[in-house]
Amino acid sequence: MNRNNLGSALIKLGKSIPHAYATVMFSDNLWVGLAMLLLTLVSPIVGMAGLLGLLTGLISARILGFEGWDSSSGVMAFNSLLIGLAIGYYYPYAGVLESPLSFAALIILSAIATQLIYAAVNYLTQSWFRMPSMSLAFSLSATLVWYFLVRSGNFTGVGFEKPLLFNIPIELPWFWRDFFQSLASIAFVPDVFVGILIAVVLLFISRIGLMLALMGWSICYVLLQFSAMSTTYGMFFPGFNLILISIAIGSIYLIPSKTSYLLAALGTVIGFVFAYALSGRYYYPDVMPARTGVLFVPMFALPMNVVVISLIYSLRLRLRQRVAVINDYGILHPEKALEAYISRYQRFSSAGVPQIHLPINGEWKITQSHHGAHTHQLDWAYAWDLEMEDRFGKKYLESEHDLKDYYCFGKPVLAAAAGYVAKVVNSIPDNAIGSINTQDNWGNYVTLSHGYGFYTLYAHLREGSVKLAEGDYVKLGDKLGTVGNSGRSAVPHLHFQAQSGVDAGSPTIFSHIVNYKRQTEDGVHELCSSGVPGEGEVVSPLVPEKDLAPILQFGYGQKQRYAVQTPHREWQETWRVDLDLAGTHSLVSDQGSKLEFSIYNGIYNSLSLSHGRKTALAAFALVASRLPWSESGKLTWKDEPSLSVLMGSFWKNVTLFLIPFFRPIRVNASAELHQRDQKIIVESVTSLSVLGMVIRKLEGTLTLSRREGIIDFSLRQNSQTLLTAKRMELEEIEEQS
């Protein structure tokens, strides 16, 4: 390892230290980690023991190959940190002073052993339960180390207390005293003042987290009235276990919601029962003849680990993930996870509802939808029948008795999602108009398997039109066959459904169609992000514009400059497209704003605005919160943009805190796209509502073209122009240079 690599490795190692401390609080914030590190050092011996255990874990993880030297993560070693803190707390004070090398050796050996246990246990929990093992390895190894200290005579329940840097006597009611002591027990410094400081840290990083900590403790406080549990040699294990259970279930592994809070309360009660069952005693022979000594066995974090892993895993086994949404988005911060879920997932789809595309091209009429009066009943309720009509309502060109005269007959049927061909029936003759074949009810059909027991069925296809074989892989939009009139079908149409089995006739599954256009009564097309097309609606798929990123010039590294004007000043603003390690694209303004965005299925979406708000980029986020590309007539759509595009940090956090209970503040947008002089004009209205009353409304106009991309945009309020921005051409920039 050369000098540069060594320096880089040491810097990464240094960053992993606060990261490990933050992990104890289910966080990845380095400032939280530094705060927790300093709070453990209030008891210097305990704090240094934890730091030694952590450094041992970090270095051994890299030497043994669990992590590379270029890693700045402390996750692999945070269990070693905890075992170091535990040994520092329970080891006799006199033993530390008299034999510090033995003390340090025990920490180093235990830290390495704990890390090996963590590697094995974490692999098992990830493989079996799709859950990290959290601090389960620490709980197991700490129990073994505690018994070792007892059996070796190093822990007798007295003489283990360590001096603190300060001891501030604070008189509080029992509820608050033990709440703060429970919080402080997380850091193995069960001091009330330290607990208050941890609560302050929690308040700054997550108001939802602090609320759930109080909820978990309140349940513990009530249940303690019916039991004899209390502190165990200064540590209040029931309290901190129930606090961590409440936080983990309510806001870390589940997206914060009313249901997640109820499950957190349930998990807290279960955790209390588990903690009570583990609050055992250890009897050992005393030095006095015929007398037995007794010690209370610490439970460490075992109740929290068992309850959280079991409950979250059980939720993964549900048939439908409709409520209590599992946080699989890799964001540990409760408010940030909730904001990301609302602005990046719930905004475009419904949790637990499969999303599929229309299996056709062009405009079709839904002649029977979910729970249709004719055949879509009982187990087969969630299906669609599609036919084609002209503007006069006719389904055929000339003769209603000629199959080939029907507009939809022979039209291609497309895969609604990628998958494997599971079953093909292709040899049933098409019926004459008005006749049906009840013996072969579904006629010719294709079933696609999309994994996890989810299938789509395309029925009444034309005889011999399927050119695929079972086992073939198809992509979204690939041709499966053509529309026919086989089976129980009096006129040509396509029967389409999602279902739970490979065979036709399997129970249907409720699902949504995504990114389709619905024709309104006045002939305008409305874009629907996700929904169930109803009977009588005329629908068509939104054809994705594959070149939208190049058109907007939003490719990685691209820059564009705008001449910006407001009533008070003028300036030039440059945007640059950036890409982070997670694959998130951002527009970064030289005026201080940053806008995360996505372009998916031919639709641009503004995801999250941060930093400066008085910039052209911030105005663009409002004008174009969502932007599909269409060059075929007028298109309208509605959107619920990210809270960050219209709210500052304070009101956004207030709203996020309240959202799990109710939505007092909403941001809504509506937009219309039309063509004018070979340009595309987008006009949008974004409103901020409080308790249903609109308190702010902003209007925007955006001009684009396929050749020039973004030409200009403006933002107005109450007919007053707030900002205009015009794209500067290369020649203008060179002239000004």
XYZ file of C-alpha atoms in Angstrom:
737
model
C 0.000 0.000 0.000
C 1.648 3.265 -1.107
C 1.566 6.508 0.859
C -1.438 7.929 -1.002
C -3.454 4.744 -0.562
C -2.470 4.587 3.114
C -3.621 8.149 3.668
C -6.919 7.489 1.890
C -7.469 4.295 3.913
C -6.863 6.150 7.192
C -9.325 8.881 6.198
C -11.956 6.268 5.326
C -11.246 4.485 8.611
C -11.706 7.744 10.485
C -15.087 8.355 8.821
C -16.255 4.863 9.714
C -15.880 5.590 13.451
C -18.769 8.098 13.767
C -20.748 6.050 11.242
C -20.631 3.059 13.601
C -21.811 5.166 16.554
C -24.657 6.565 14.431
C -25.709 3.032 13.457
C -26.512 2.348 17.119
C -29.289 4.972 16.735
C -30.475 3.581 13.345
C -28.847 6.555 11.637
C -26.143 7.173 9.056
C -25.576 10.815 10.031
C -21.940 11.429 10.957
C -22.852 14.299 13.309
C -25.135 11.964 15.231
C -22.252 9.508 15.428
C -19.872 12.142 16.765
C -22.451 13.184 19.367
C -22.902 9.573 20.510
C -19.115 9.115 20.667
C -18.745 12.157 22.906
C -21.622 11.062 25.142
C -20.053 7.641 25.750
C -16.893 9.460 26.852
C -18.819 11.058 29.726
C -17.767 7.803 31.374
C -14.148 7.821 30.120
C -13.394 4.165 30.836
C -16.625 2.962 29.216
C -16.169 5.312 26.264
C -12.547 4.317 25.653
C -13.467 0.633 25.973
C -16.130 1.099 23.304
C -13.698 2.965 21.050
C -11.105 0.196 21.459
C -13.706 -2.434 20.574
C -14.763 -0.423 17.532
C -11.217 0.114 16.252
C -10.534 -3.594 16.731
C -13.654 -4.446 14.754
C -12.897 -1.972 11.961
C -9.304 -3.094 11.496
C -10.043 -6.826 11.791
C -12.918 -6.488 9.294
C -10.465 -5.095 6.762
C -7.687 -7.563 7.543
C -10.060 -10.547 7.373
C -11.584 -9.261 4.136
C -15.134 -8.516 5.323
C -14.652 -4.931 4.114
C -12.132 -3.173 1.920
C -9.775 -0.478 3.126
C -11.665 1.967 0.915
C -14.873 1.498 2.941
C -16.093 4.280 5.225
C -18.947 2.199 6.651
C -19.032 1.262 10.308
C -21.902 -1.203 10.070
C -19.632 -4.241 10.109
C -18.052 -3.167 13.409
C -20.816 -1.485 15.416
C -21.517 -4.723 17.304
C -17.841 -4.691 18.328
C -18.390 -1.140 19.587
C -21.300 -2.318 21.723
C -19.389 -5.247 23.217
C -16.567 -2.862 24.101
C -19.028 -0.552 25.872
C -20.578 -3.494 27.726
C -17.211 -4.791 28.959
C -16.204 -1.277 29.936
C -19.381 -0.979 31.975
C -19.360 -4.375 33.766
C -15.626 -4.936 34.271
C -14.571 -4.190 37.877
C -13.133 -0.720 38.321
C -10.287 -2.031 40.444
C -9.447 -4.585 37.759
C -9.152 -1.835 35.150
C -6.690 0.051 37.345
C -4.679 -2.978 38.474
C -4.560 -4.943 35.214
C -5.355 -2.699 32.231
C -3.722 -5.118 29.780
C -6.091 -7.937 30.776
C -8.992 -5.499 30.423
C -7.842 -4.428 26.946
C -7.149 -8.022 25.872
C -10.675 -9.086 26.819
C -12.116 -6.209 24.784
C -9.991 -7.019 21.723
C -10.766 -10.748 21.790
C -14.475 -10.130 22.401
C -14.633 -7.525 19.620
C -13.128 -9.939 17.083
C -15.372 -12.794 18.236
C -18.442 -10.530 18.090
C -17.566 -9.498 14.562
C -17.303 -13.115 13.438
C -20.649 -13.864 15.085
C -22.136 -10.797 13.359
C -20.895 -11.955 9.931
C -22.520 -15.365 10.391
C -25.742 -14.196 12.045
C -26.234 -11.319 9.605
C -25.869 -13.700 6.649
C -28.534 -15.959 8.159
C -31.009 -13.162 8.908
C -30.481 -11.603 5.471
C -30.949 -14.988 3.770
C -33.848 -16.248 5.847
C -35.665 -13.080 6.900
C -34.400 -10.420 4.447
C -33.483 -8.362 7.501
C -30.168 -7.147 8.931
C -29.270 -8.801 12.226
C -28.937 -5.384 13.897
C -27.327 -5.911 17.339
C -28.247 -9.583 17.701
C -24.576 -10.623 17.565
C -23.780 -8.186 20.367
C -26.648 -9.497 22.508
C -25.405 -13.074 22.156
C -21.728 -12.340 22.763
C -22.452 -9.865 25.590
C -24.438 -12.535 27.433
C -21.512 -14.964 27.124
C -19.004 -12.321 28.240
C -21.193 -11.396 31.225
C -21.324 -15.039 32.345
C -17.552 -15.236 31.873
C -17.065 -12.204 34.125
C -19.365 -13.723 36.748
C -17.804 -17.193 36.666
C -14.296 -15.737 36.788
C -15.198 -13.632 39.814
C -14.756 -10.341 37.985
C -18.384 -9.303 38.365
C -20.229 -9.613 41.657
C -22.723 -6.791 41.320
C -20.581 -4.315 43.255
C -17.418 -2.379 42.536
C -18.016 -2.030 38.809
C -19.225 1.598 38.747
C -16.971 3.907 36.759
C -16.393 7.601 37.445
C -18.077 10.169 35.199
C -16.565 13.390 33.898
C -19.462 15.189 35.531
C -22.468 14.220 37.572
C -25.248 16.774 37.473
C -28.005 15.945 39.968
C -31.386 16.497 38.325
C -34.660 15.987 40.157
C -37.375 14.777 37.805
C -40.631 12.844 38.144
C -40.147 9.098 37.876
C -41.585 8.979 34.351
C -39.028 11.405 32.941
C -36.119 10.243 35.087
C -36.398 6.657 33.917
C -37.127 7.717 30.332
C -33.848 9.602 30.139
C -32.046 6.821 31.995
C -33.390 4.345 29.427
C -32.117 6.521 26.576
C -28.723 6.860 28.261
C -28.545 3.087 28.688
C -28.245 2.844 24.892
C -24.776 4.414 25.287
C -23.972 2.384 28.450
C -23.795 5.624 30.442
C -27.093 5.443 32.394
C -27.012 9.031 33.596
C -30.109 11.221 33.447
C -28.269 14.216 32.011
C -26.701 12.047 29.280
C -30.194 10.763 28.494
C -31.440 14.338 28.143
C -28.626 15.059 25.686
C -29.475 11.931 23.662
C -33.111 13.090 23.556
C -31.927 16.462 22.225
C -29.872 14.687 19.536
C -32.937 12.621 18.629
C -35.063 15.777 18.472
C -32.697 17.376 15.983
C -32.392 14.353 13.708
C -35.999 13.098 13.809
C -39.097 14.433 15.507
C -40.915 11.255 14.509
C -38.172 9.205 16.160
C -38.436 11.155 19.420
C -42.229 10.830 19.433
C -41.953 7.061 18.964
C -39.327 6.882 21.715
C -41.803 8.572 24.053
C -44.578 6.254 22.897
C -42.448 3.179 23.534
C -41.446 4.430 26.957
C -45.043 5.377 27.857
C -46.176 1.815 27.122
C -43.263 0.512 29.175
C -44.149 2.894 32.024
C -47.742 1.636 32.149
C -46.765 -2.040 31.983
C -44.145 -1.604 34.694
C -46.983 -0.893 37.120
C -47.914 -4.583 36.816
C -44.417 -6.068 37.132
C -41.368 -5.954 39.364
C -38.781 -5.112 36.694
C -36.421 -2.223 37.329
C -32.834 -1.240 36.628
C -30.171 -3.953 36.398
C -26.999 -2.599 37.975
C -27.778 0.901 36.734
C -28.896 -0.137 33.245
C -32.607 0.058 32.426
C -32.789 -2.669 29.775
C -36.614 -2.932 29.510
C -36.835 0.797 28.842
C -34.213 1.055 26.131
C -35.385 -2.172 24.441
C -38.948 -0.904 24.192
C -37.805 2.530 23.028
C -35.718 0.989 20.246
C -38.538 -1.405 19.283
C -40.917 1.521 18.912
C -38.483 3.553 16.800
C -37.376 0.622 14.628
C -40.856 -0.671 13.788
C -42.636 2.663 13.665
C -40.227 4.611 11.487
C -37.091 2.722 10.401
C -38.199 -0.588 8.885
C -41.713 0.656 8.090
C -42.642 3.932 6.417
C -44.164 6.138 9.173
C -47.962 5.869 9.178
C -50.861 5.255 11.548
C -50.525 1.528 10.895
C -46.778 1.521 11.539
C -47.378 3.314 14.843
C -50.008 0.756 15.861
C -47.636 -2.070 14.961
C -44.880 -0.315 16.907
C -47.170 -0.217 19.941
C -47.991 -3.908 19.486
C -44.312 -4.753 19.121
C -43.546 -2.762 22.254
C -46.056 -4.775 24.287
C -44.654 -8.038 22.906
C -41.163 -6.781 23.666
C -42.149 -6.079 27.269
C -43.414 -9.639 27.696
C -40.194 -10.921 26.163
C -38.106 -8.695 28.433
C -40.052 -9.849 31.481
C -39.426 -13.477 30.520
C -35.694 -12.785 30.181
C -35.365 -10.887 33.453
C -33.891 -13.929 35.178
C -31.536 -14.462 38.094
C -28.236 -16.279 38.304
C -27.488 -18.126 41.560
C -23.939 -18.996 42.542
C -22.203 -20.265 45.722
C -21.199 -17.442 48.032
C -17.983 -17.307 50.023
C -20.053 -17.838 53.154
C -20.910 -21.499 53.790
C -24.473 -22.614 53.084
C -25.310 -19.289 51.418
C -26.109 -18.661 47.755
C -25.397 -15.424 45.920
C -27.750 -14.043 43.308
C -27.221 -11.776 40.313
C -29.751 -10.318 37.889
C -28.975 -11.419 34.338
C -28.905 -8.520 31.837
C -30.994 -9.056 28.714
C -29.028 -6.532 26.659
C -30.805 -5.872 23.308
C -32.141 -9.381 22.744
C -35.871 -8.480 23.082
C -35.514 -5.661 20.563
C -33.735 -7.810 17.989
C -36.089 -10.778 18.236
C -39.287 -8.705 18.156
C -38.254 -6.376 15.312
C -36.864 -9.119 13.059
C -39.868 -11.397 13.673
C -42.501 -8.715 13.141
C -40.976 -7.213 9.984
C -40.393 -10.652 8.482
C -43.988 -11.674 9.179
C -45.157 -8.550 7.322
C -43.116 -9.615 4.291
C -45.211 -12.781 4.069
C -48.473 -10.908 3.426
C -50.341 -11.518 0.187
C -50.788 -7.768 -0.287
C -48.466 -5.050 0.989
C -51.246 -2.456 1.105
C -50.713 -0.914 4.543
C -47.669 -0.786 6.802
C -45.315 -0.278 3.874
C -41.915 -1.880 4.441
C -39.033 0.546 4.006
C -36.906 -1.115 1.333
C -35.617 2.188 -0.009
C -32.317 2.270 1.898
C -33.160 5.502 3.761
C -32.809 5.172 7.542
C -34.014 8.666 8.443
C -37.794 8.541 9.237
C -38.715 11.915 7.753
C -36.500 11.463 4.695
C -37.861 7.963 4.107
C -41.436 9.267 4.357
C -40.717 12.156 1.988
C -39.019 9.843 -0.518
C -41.910 7.388 -0.356
C -44.489 10.123 -0.966
C -42.619 11.956 -3.732
C -41.038 8.979 -5.517
C -43.367 6.005 -5.012
C -46.844 6.821 -3.661
C -46.985 9.740 -6.104
C -46.900 7.346 -9.058
C -48.440 4.120 -7.762
C -50.288 2.471 -4.884
C -48.420 0.353 -2.361
C -48.989 -3.354 -2.783
C -50.880 -2.998 -6.081
C -49.185 -4.591 -9.124
C -48.487 -2.138 -11.937
C -48.927 -3.227 -15.557
C -49.255 -1.477 -18.912
C -52.021 -1.501 -21.485
C -51.459 -4.454 -23.840
C -52.450 -2.539 -26.969
C -51.508 0.365 -29.227
C -53.824 3.186 -30.226
C -57.216 4.128 -28.781
C -59.488 1.404 -27.414
C -62.743 1.431 -25.513
C -63.190 -0.426 -22.231
C -66.400 -2.383 -22.810
C -66.193 -4.194 -19.467
C -64.028 -3.319 -16.486
C -63.646 -4.562 -12.924
C -66.840 -6.049 -11.484
C -68.473 -5.864 -14.916
C -72.129 -6.842 -15.141
C -71.620 -9.613 -17.706
C -68.733 -11.930 -16.845
C -66.339 -10.051 -14.538
C -67.675 -11.341 -11.239
C -66.502 -13.274 -8.175
C -62.932 -14.607 -8.597
C -62.765 -13.140 -12.108
C -63.810 -9.592 -11.214
C -60.500 -7.801 -11.885
C -60.358 -7.908 -15.681
C -60.826 -5.697 -18.728
C -62.471 -6.214 -22.120
C -61.186 -3.909 -24.856
C -62.622 -3.112 -28.286
C -62.063 -0.442 -30.939
C -64.690 2.057 -32.098
C -64.669 4.895 -34.593
C -65.867 8.418 -33.811
C -69.432 7.374 -34.640
C -69.399 4.542 -32.082
C -69.192 1.782 -34.707
C -66.937 -1.236 -34.103
C -66.653 -2.245 -37.754
C -65.911 -0.602 -41.066
C -68.785 -1.816 -43.278
C -70.332 -5.183 -42.454
C -71.123 -6.074 -38.865
C -71.174 -9.768 -39.913
C -67.639 -9.849 -41.306
C -64.865 -10.550 -38.783
C -62.253 -8.760 -40.830
C -64.347 -5.600 -40.934
C -64.032 -5.153 -37.156
C -61.434 -2.538 -36.315
C -59.795 -4.541 -33.523
C -59.692 -7.893 -35.334
C -56.076 -8.769 -36.111
C -54.632 -5.868 -34.133
C -51.439 -6.741 -32.186
C -51.615 -7.737 -28.523
C -48.568 -6.677 -26.511
C -46.947 -7.858 -23.287
C -48.136 -5.717 -20.368
C -44.894 -6.434 -18.511
C -41.724 -8.408 -19.065
C -41.917 -12.111 -18.259
C -41.827 -15.675 -19.496
C -44.471 -17.357 -21.631
C -46.120 -19.785 -19.221
C -48.897 -21.220 -21.402
C -50.105 -20.924 -24.994
C -53.387 -22.056 -26.578
C -53.339 -21.235 -30.287
C -55.514 -23.631 -32.318
C -59.138 -22.754 -31.495
C -61.067 -21.431 -34.521
C -62.453 -17.913 -34.448
C -66.228 -17.700 -34.086
C -68.546 -16.183 -36.612
C -70.035 -12.891 -35.440
C -72.779 -13.555 -32.880
C -71.630 -17.127 -32.147
C -69.790 -18.258 -29.026
C -67.762 -21.320 -28.087
C -68.650 -22.269 -24.510
C -66.586 -25.443 -24.603
C -63.338 -23.493 -24.975
C -64.400 -20.554 -22.861
C -61.163 -18.514 -23.056
C -60.410 -19.309 -26.674
C -56.822 -18.865 -27.764
C -54.746 -17.251 -25.056
C -51.273 -16.515 -23.745
C -50.319 -16.513 -20.073
C -47.163 -14.692 -19.014
C -45.381 -15.361 -15.737
C -43.858 -12.309 -14.060
C -42.548 -14.099 -10.979
C -43.759 -14.514 -7.387
C -47.043 -16.094 -8.494
C -48.111 -13.115 -10.612
C -49.396 -13.780 -14.149
C -51.141 -11.850 -16.913
C -53.649 -13.437 -19.304
C -54.498 -12.324 -22.876
C -57.565 -14.191 -24.157
C -59.817 -14.579 -27.248
C -56.820 -14.272 -29.570
C -56.925 -14.999 -33.280
C -56.317 -18.601 -34.300
C -52.668 -19.234 -35.144
C -51.571 -15.688 -34.337
C -49.288 -16.621 -31.432
C -45.735 -17.261 -32.645
C -44.242 -17.829 -29.194
C -43.505 -21.042 -27.335
C -43.804 -21.778 -23.651
C -40.628 -20.718 -21.870
C -39.859 -17.835 -24.233
C -38.878 -14.542 -22.613
C -40.718 -11.405 -23.702
C -40.036 -7.760 -22.920
C -42.599 -5.091 -22.133
C -44.390 -4.224 -25.374
C -43.354 -7.345 -27.311
C -46.025 -8.776 -29.603
C -47.789 -11.872 -28.245
C -50.427 -12.420 -30.916
C -53.402 -10.615 -32.435
C -56.970 -9.933 -31.365
C -59.447 -12.574 -32.464
C -62.911 -13.894 -31.729
C -62.215 -17.317 -30.239
C -63.872 -18.923 -27.231
C -66.772 -17.280 -25.450
C -66.661 -14.179 -27.638
C -69.524 -12.971 -29.824
C -67.555 -10.067 -31.349
C -63.787 -9.544 -31.631
C -62.280 -8.163 -28.430
C -59.344 -8.634 -26.075
C -59.877 -9.997 -22.576
C -57.003 -8.971 -20.309
C -56.376 -9.643 -16.621
C -53.760 -10.231 -13.936
C -54.162 -13.540 -12.130
C -52.624 -15.858 -9.553
C -52.179 -19.001 -11.677
C -50.913 -20.177 -15.026
C -54.205 -21.573 -16.327
C -57.038 -19.530 -17.780
C -59.744 -19.199 -15.178
C -57.347 -18.683 -12.266
C -58.509 -16.078 -9.720
C -57.774 -12.546 -10.848
C -55.517 -10.126 -8.961
C -56.395 -6.473 -8.438
C -53.899 -4.398 -10.399
C -53.417 -0.940 -11.858
C -52.682 0.204 -15.382
C -49.834 2.735 -15.496
C -49.138 5.693 -17.776
C -52.233 5.586 -19.930
C -54.285 8.347 -21.523
C -58.007 8.671 -20.901
C -60.153 10.619 -23.337
C -62.405 13.158 -21.622
C -65.848 14.210 -22.809
C -64.444 17.229 -24.658
C -61.956 15.051 -26.538
C -58.882 16.031 -24.524
C -56.521 13.299 -23.359
C -55.791 13.105 -19.636
C -52.676 11.263 -18.468
C -53.287 8.786 -15.644
C -50.173 7.696 -13.754
C -51.811 4.669 -12.183
C -55.393 3.527 -11.975
C -58.223 1.289 -13.125
C -59.730 2.285 -16.491
C -63.495 2.196 -16.093
C -66.182 0.804 -18.346
C -66.954 3.111 -21.259
C -63.639 4.948 -21.097
C -61.564 5.392 -24.239
C -57.940 4.756 -23.369
C -54.576 4.583 -25.076
C -51.035 4.034 -23.823
C -48.661 6.940 -23.471
C -45.977 6.215 -26.032
C -42.686 6.863 -24.195
C -40.342 9.369 -25.790
C -37.053 7.470 -25.696
C -35.037 10.605 -26.438
C -36.531 12.816 -23.717
C -33.233 13.210 -21.828
C -31.348 14.301 -24.987
C -34.234 16.602 -25.956
C -34.163 18.334 -22.560
C -30.344 18.114 -22.592
C -30.410 16.431 -19.196
C -27.679 13.891 -19.907
C -24.888 13.413 -17.393
C -22.419 16.312 -17.478
C -24.492 18.506 -19.806
C -24.756 22.218 -19.048
C -27.175 24.933 -20.054
C -27.366 28.618 -19.200
C -30.366 30.897 -18.756
C -30.880 34.646 -18.705
C -33.090 35.140 -15.649
C -35.167 38.155 -14.740
C -37.288 38.997 -11.689
C -38.981 42.297 -10.745
C -35.908 43.189 -8.663
C -32.838 41.850 -10.441
C -31.368 40.039 -13.433
C -28.699 37.346 -13.599
C -27.386 34.442 -15.594
C -27.762 30.948 -14.209
C -25.988 27.778 -15.291
C -27.315 24.272 -14.690
C -25.181 21.165 -14.701
C -26.451 17.572 -14.689
C -24.849 15.462 -11.962
C -25.108 11.770 -11.061
C -24.400 10.341 -7.602
C -23.228 6.855 -6.640
C -26.823 5.726 -6.023
C -27.733 6.545 -9.636
C -29.814 9.635 -8.814
C -29.671 12.420 -11.395
C -29.591 16.024 -10.229
C -29.665 19.459 -11.789
C -27.181 21.642 -9.918
C -27.469 25.412 -10.267
C -24.502 27.729 -9.835
C -26.890 29.872 -7.754
C -27.066 27.224 -5.028
C -30.104 25.056 -5.818
C -30.086 21.314 -6.394
C -32.995 19.461 -7.994
C -33.100 15.670 -8.042
C -35.060 14.335 -11.010
C -35.903 11.185 -12.904
C -36.769 10.395 -16.506
C -38.622 7.099 -16.616
C -40.920 5.650 -19.267
C -40.649 8.882 -21.224
C -41.762 11.130 -18.343
C -39.653 13.731 -16.534
C -40.302 14.127 -12.777
C -38.922 16.687 -10.326
C -38.220 14.697 -7.167
C -36.614 16.843 -4.493
C -35.427 20.451 -4.272
C -32.755 21.444 -1.779
C -30.670 24.477 -0.805
C -31.418 27.802 -2.530
C -35.033 28.517 -3.432
C -34.800 31.925 -5.146
C -33.337 30.548 -8.354
C -34.494 29.719 -11.851
C -33.994 26.034 -11.073
C -36.406 26.280 -8.122
C -38.945 27.948 -10.422
C -38.461 25.207 -13.018
C -39.208 22.578 -10.347
C -42.582 24.268 -9.817
C -43.394 24.845 -13.477
C -42.428 21.304 -14.510
C -43.009 19.063 -11.522
C -43.974 16.413 -14.069
C -43.452 16.489 -17.821
C -44.596 13.808 -20.265
C -43.700 14.355 -23.916
C -46.490 14.291 -26.468
C -46.719 15.688 -29.976
C -50.211 14.401 -30.728
C -52.808 16.865 -29.518
C -53.633 18.329 -26.145
C -52.658 16.404 -23.014
C -53.536 17.202 -19.399
C -52.402 15.663 -16.137
C -52.463 16.113 -12.378
C -49.622 15.681 -9.942
C -48.810 15.917 -6.252
C -45.270 17.314 -6.325
C -42.672 16.859 -3.645
C -43.250 19.052 -0.602
C -39.755 20.463 -1.014
C -40.583 22.294 -4.263
C -42.981 24.679 -2.505
C -42.078 24.539 1.203
C -39.098 25.569 3.232
C -37.406 23.138 5.590
C -39.426 24.079 8.699
C -42.920 23.704 7.233
C -41.892 20.612 5.307
C -40.782 18.926 8.544
C -43.981 20.002 10.319
C -46.016 18.494 7.491
C -44.004 15.264 7.487
C -44.540 14.926 11.238
C -48.321 15.261 10.782
C -48.726 13.175 7.610
C -48.896 9.797 9.420
C -51.981 11.113 11.249
C -53.596 13.323 8.573
C -52.650 15.578 5.654
C -53.388 19.165 6.712
C -51.064 20.628 4.074
C -51.061 19.504 0.455
C -49.267 20.545 -2.699
C -51.234 19.872 -5.893
C -50.445 20.619 -9.506
C -52.355 20.450 -12.767
C -50.886 20.998 -16.212
C -51.841 21.144 -19.871
C -49.617 20.471 -22.869
C -50.436 21.653 -26.382
C -48.651 22.517 -29.627
C -48.201 25.973 -31.124
C -45.974 26.913 -34.090
C -44.068 23.613 -33.916
C -43.358 24.248 -30.266
C -44.726 22.505 -27.209
C -46.310 24.730 -24.571
C -46.873 23.498 -21.026
C -49.074 25.561 -18.719
C -49.215 24.541 -15.069
C -50.919 25.590 -11.843
C -49.393 24.615 -8.492
C -51.344 25.265 -5.304
C -50.611 24.992 -1.598
C -53.661 24.062 0.495
C -54.087 24.062 4.260
C -57.092 22.134 5.571
C -58.553 22.205 2.072
C -58.208 25.980 1.635
C -55.878 27.215 -1.102
C -53.513 29.769 0.426
C -51.044 30.068 -2.438
C -51.330 29.477 -6.170
C -48.520 29.707 -8.700
C -48.928 29.595 -12.472
C -46.194 28.611 -14.862
C -45.521 28.408 -18.584
C -42.817 26.318 -20.226
C -41.878 26.370 -23.924
C -40.008 23.462 -25.515
C -39.144 22.069 -28.902
C -37.629 18.813 -30.068
C -34.675 20.626 -31.621
C -33.946 23.282 -28.986
C -35.113 21.560 -25.796
C -36.140 24.048 -23.092
C -36.599 27.447 -24.730
C -37.969 29.507 -21.844
C -40.217 29.357 -18.794
C -41.945 31.773 -16.444
C -43.598 31.741 -13.015
C -46.496 33.967 -11.971
C -48.630 34.642 -8.900
C -51.876 36.623 -9.007
C -51.100 37.668 -12.601
C -47.776 39.160 -11.462
C -44.655 37.718 -13.056
C -42.249 36.451 -10.416
C -39.529 35.099 -12.702
C -38.766 34.539 -16.357
C -35.874 32.511 -17.720
C -34.760 32.263 -21.335
C -32.297 29.721 -22.629
C -29.096 31.324 -23.866
C -27.661 30.080 -27.118
C -23.982 29.292 -27.457
C -23.430 32.407 -29.577
C -24.880 34.653 -26.852
C -22.623 33.109 -24.228
C -19.535 33.526 -26.422
C -20.391 37.176 -27.177
C -20.737 38.000 -23.468
C -17.496 36.165 -22.726
